[in-house]
């Protein structure tokens, strides 16, 4: 299992919010929906994305892809100086701003929203609604806003998504969810390959012949009772050498990484499955529900049952 596949294996789009957004200049929409991640593809026209955390605005052109990491707010507009005319709030609620008339931006039919189907600007937007622990490890490694220009982003999934987003057939929501997942993975691969991308330590470490081997062992079989000696033997180095090299490249000791990985998997299983806490404990390498509960509460501050209840 590679690094990205491992981190995206658990949480995946389920009923993601998918829409074609259509505007005519001047236009501006403030996004305050608190969603963990939004993927935007420019189909026609141009736009500026302006994060509110001080990150520099970025312009997107036809074919460009942008990923905005929540829950920070940002504005999409024809120009950074254009005052927001509407705000998207949690639950995809749209509220007029700045004296804009009610209904300036509205429902245009199946997965379409904005001013009119003939508008000069069109964006495809897919929004993940839920933040999971494994996805969180990945999201925390991303900048608040990243843009892949069309010169480096030539993905065959884009026209497929543009076609499928307007369809109304049985199982269409599931088709769109899977397309969004594939699009995200392809985009992240392209992003981490860019020289300007500050790839996370775990991602860079995957390329190391020693530490990468140890990471794959831990990710592929978290339930195994791993020790430093086991990992070192399989990696072909001494225990001291593995511990030192792992900490230098990943930023934490192997057993700390394993604990965090196990608890991240457990958090997803608690949210996304009906397995008992004892069953989840065994799947992620804890001998009992009691042992998992103790470790989970130390890291997350709440019990596994509380985590499951809040997610529900």
C-alpha positions as a printed Julia matrix, in Angstrom:
312×3 Matrix{Float64}:
   0.0    0.0     0.0
   1.5    3.36   -0.96
   1.34   6.43    1.25
  -1.57   8.21   -0.41
  -3.62   5.05   -0.89
  -3.09   4.15    2.75
  -4.28   7.49    4.03
  -7.28   7.66    1.69
  -8.33   4.04    2.1
 -10.66   4.58    5.06
 -12.63   7.82    4.65
 -14.04   8.43    1.22
 -16.74  10.62   -0.31
 -20.23   9.6     0.75
 -22.92  11.81   -0.68
 -20.4   14.54   -1.44
 -21.8   17.91   -2.46
 -21.27  18.18   -6.22
 -22.32  21.15   -8.33
 -21.73  23.22  -11.46
 -21.38  26.86  -10.39
 -22.22  29.43  -13.09
 -21.56  33.18  -12.91
 -21.22  36.4   -14.9
 -18.84  39.21  -13.83
 -18.9   40.89  -11.47
 -19.43  37.95   -9.12
 -18.17  36.93   -5.71
 -19.14  34.21   -3.24
 -17.76  33.82    0.29
 -17.45  30.14    1.27
 -17.96  29.59    5.0
 -19.39  26.07    4.95
 -16.72  24.63    7.31
 -16.23  21.67    4.94
 -12.87  19.9     5.37
 -11.98  19.83    1.69
 -13.28  21.25   -1.59
 -12.03  20.45   -5.08
 -12.67  23.04   -7.81
 -12.08  22.7   -11.55
 -12.33  25.7   -13.84
 -14.27  24.82  -17.01
 -14.61  28.25  -18.62
 -13.78  31.79  -17.62
 -11.37  32.65  -14.81
 -11.66  33.13  -11.07
  -9.7   34.26   -8.05
  -9.68  32.26   -4.82
  -8.92  34.42   -1.79
  -8.29  32.61    1.55
  -9.03  34.58    4.72
  -5.96  33.37    6.61
  -3.58  35.67    4.75
  -2.57  33.11    2.12
  -2.02  34.96   -1.16
  -4.96  34.88   -3.62
  -4.55  32.58   -6.58
  -6.01  32.85  -10.07
  -7.51  29.79  -11.74
  -7.94  29.49  -15.5
  -9.77  26.95  -17.68
  -8.41  23.48  -16.95
  -6.83  24.48  -13.61
  -7.7   22.55  -10.46
  -7.77  24.03   -6.96
  -8.06  22.34   -3.56
  -9.2   24.42   -0.58
  -8.59  22.92    2.85
 -11.17  23.7     5.5
 -12.52  24.68    7.83
 -11.02  28.06    6.94
 -13.16  30.47    4.94
 -12.33  31.82    1.51
 -13.9   33.8    -1.32
 -14.25  32.88   -5.0
 -14.66  35.89   -7.28
 -14.0   37.37  -10.69
 -11.58  39.8    -8.99
 -10.12  39.89   -5.45
 -11.6   43.38   -5.02
 -15.19  42.36   -5.81
 -17.36  42.49   -2.71
 -19.02  39.19   -1.8
 -22.6   39.0    -3.03
 -23.48  35.74   -1.27
 -22.2   33.47    1.49
 -22.3   29.68    1.54
 -22.92  28.52    5.1
 -22.89  25.03    6.68
 -25.54  22.8     5.18
 -25.0   24.48    1.77
 -27.25  27.36    2.83
 -26.82  30.44    0.61
 -27.31  33.89    2.15
 -27.27  37.15    0.09
 -24.64  39.73    1.09
 -23.78  43.32    0.26
 -27.27  44.32   -0.77
 -27.46  41.62   -3.44
 -31.03  40.69   -4.34
 -32.43  37.47   -2.97
 -32.15  34.85   -5.68
 -29.26  36.47   -7.56
 -27.57  33.1    -7.27
 -29.99  30.22   -7.18
 -30.9   26.68   -8.16
 -30.58  26.09  -11.9
 -31.69  22.49  -11.94
 -29.84  19.23  -11.48
 -26.53  19.95   -9.67
 -26.34  23.44  -11.16
 -26.32  26.72   -9.23
 -25.6   30.36   -9.97
 -26.95  32.87  -12.47
 -27.76  31.05  -15.72
 -26.69  28.1   -17.84
 -25.32  30.59  -20.38
 -23.03  32.3   -17.87
 -19.48  33.04  -18.98
 -17.91  31.39  -15.94
 -18.34  27.71  -15.01
 -16.7   25.79  -12.17
 -17.13  22.15  -11.15
 -17.08  21.85   -7.37
 -16.9   18.73   -5.22
 -16.99  19.12   -1.44
 -16.19  16.47    1.15
 -18.59  16.83    4.06
 -16.81  14.85    6.81
 -13.32  14.95    8.26
 -11.96  11.56    9.28
  -8.83  10.9    11.28
  -6.83   9.32    8.45
  -7.89  12.03    6.04
  -6.91  14.49    8.76
  -3.3   13.29    8.66
  -3.27  14.09    4.97
  -5.19  17.35    5.19
  -2.84  18.66    7.84
   0.0   18.24    5.34
  -1.7   20.41    2.7
  -1.57  24.19    2.38
  -4.87  26.08    2.86
  -5.05  26.48   -0.9
  -3.21  24.75   -3.71
  -3.65  25.23   -7.45
  -2.54  22.84  -10.17
  -2.28  24.78  -13.45
  -3.46  23.16  -16.63
   0.13  22.92  -17.86
   0.87  20.26  -15.21
  -2.65  18.97  -14.72
  -3.92  17.0   -17.7
  -6.3   14.49  -16.12
  -8.79  12.46  -18.2
 -11.15  12.42  -15.21
 -12.03  16.09  -15.65
 -14.18  15.74  -18.8
 -15.71  12.57  -17.36
 -16.76  14.43  -14.22
 -18.11  17.3   -16.32
 -20.28  14.81  -18.19
 -21.43  12.77  -15.2
 -22.31  15.74  -12.96
 -25.25  16.6   -15.25
 -26.62  13.06  -15.44
 -29.6   11.77  -13.45
 -29.4    8.0   -13.5
 -29.69   5.24  -10.87
 -26.64   5.21   -8.6
 -25.41   8.56   -9.92
 -24.41   9.88   -6.49
 -22.17   6.87   -5.94
 -20.57   7.34   -9.37
 -19.83  10.98   -8.55
 -18.42  10.1    -5.14
 -15.96   7.65   -6.66
 -14.98  10.09   -9.4
 -14.27  12.73   -6.77
 -12.08  10.28   -4.82
 -10.1    9.38   -7.94
  -9.76  13.03   -8.87
  -8.45  13.9    -5.42
  -5.87  11.1    -5.41
  -4.67  12.06   -8.9
  -4.44  15.72   -7.88
  -2.49  14.97   -4.71
  -0.05  12.78   -6.58
   0.51  15.59   -9.06
   0.85  18.14   -6.26
   3.39  16.2    -4.2
   5.48  15.71   -7.33
   5.77  19.49   -7.74
   9.04  21.1    -6.56
   7.14  23.81   -4.65
   5.08  21.28   -2.68
   6.19  20.83    0.92
   5.46  17.11    1.05
   4.91  15.78    4.58
   7.7   13.87    6.29
   5.91  10.52    6.08
   5.47  10.95    2.33
   9.12  11.79    1.71
  10.21   8.95    3.99
   8.37   6.43    1.81
  11.17   6.82   -0.72
  13.85   5.79    1.77
  14.88   2.12    1.31
  14.97   1.48    5.06
  12.3    3.72    6.57
   9.96   3.27    3.61
  10.04  -0.48    4.16
   9.23  -0.04    7.86
   6.38   2.38    7.12
   4.79  -0.01    4.64
   4.98  -2.85    7.15
   3.26  -0.77    9.81
   0.57   0.52    7.45
  -0.16  -2.83    5.83
  -0.47  -4.82    9.06
  -1.18  -2.54   12.03
  -2.6   -5.44   14.08
   0.75  -7.24   14.16
   2.56  -6.97   17.51
   5.42  -5.02   16.01
   8.62  -4.29   17.9
  11.64  -2.26   16.88
  13.57  -5.52   16.62
  11.0   -6.99   14.18
  11.02  -3.9    11.98
  14.8   -3.62   12.02
  15.23  -7.25   11.02
  12.85  -6.88    8.07
  14.49  -3.61    7.03
  17.95  -5.16    7.25
  19.46  -2.74    9.78
  20.14  -2.62   13.51
  17.49  -1.48   15.98
  19.46   1.66   16.82
  19.96   2.51   13.16
  16.26   2.08   12.35
  15.1    4.09   15.37
  17.48   6.94   14.58
  16.74   7.03   10.85
  12.98   6.69   11.32
  12.85   9.57   13.81
  15.04  11.75   11.6
  12.9   11.25    8.48
   9.37  10.86    9.89
   9.69  13.15   12.9
   8.58  10.59   15.48
   9.73   7.13   16.69
   8.36   4.02   14.95
   6.19   2.94   17.88
   4.69   6.41   18.24
   3.86   6.4    14.53
   2.28   2.95   14.91
   0.15   4.08   17.84
  -1.12   7.11   15.95
  -1.81   5.01   12.85
  -3.75   2.41   14.86
  -5.84   5.05   16.58
  -6.55   6.8    13.29
  -7.8    3.52   11.83
  -9.87   2.9    14.95
 -11.46   6.34   14.71
 -12.57   5.66   11.15
 -13.93   2.22   12.0
 -15.86   3.66   14.94
 -17.44   6.22   12.66
 -17.97   4.14    9.53
 -18.77   0.63   10.76
 -21.0   -1.16   13.24
 -18.21  -3.34   14.59
 -17.99  -3.63   18.35
 -15.21  -1.79   20.11
 -13.62  -5.15   20.97
 -13.62  -6.16   17.29
 -12.11  -2.84   16.27
  -9.46  -3.22   18.97
  -8.38  -6.56   17.52
  -8.33  -5.2    13.95
  -5.96  -2.38   14.86
  -3.64  -4.26   17.2
  -5.05  -3.88   20.72
  -5.71  -6.92   22.86
  -8.99  -5.72   24.3
 -11.59  -2.98   24.18
 -10.19  -1.74   27.49
  -6.68  -1.34   26.04
  -7.99   0.51   22.99
 -10.19   2.75   25.13
  -7.28   3.76   27.33
  -5.03   4.63   24.39
  -7.82   6.37   22.49
  -8.74   8.58   25.42
  -5.11   9.55   26.07
  -4.73  10.81   22.5
  -8.22  12.11   21.65
  -9.47  13.12   25.09
 -12.7   11.12   24.72
 -13.6    7.44   24.81
 -14.2    5.38   21.65
 -17.91   5.25   22.48
 -18.08   9.03   22.8
 -16.3    9.39   19.46
 -18.82   7.05   17.84
 -21.76   8.91   19.36
 -20.49  12.31   18.21
 -19.87  11.03   14.68
 -23.4    9.62   14.54
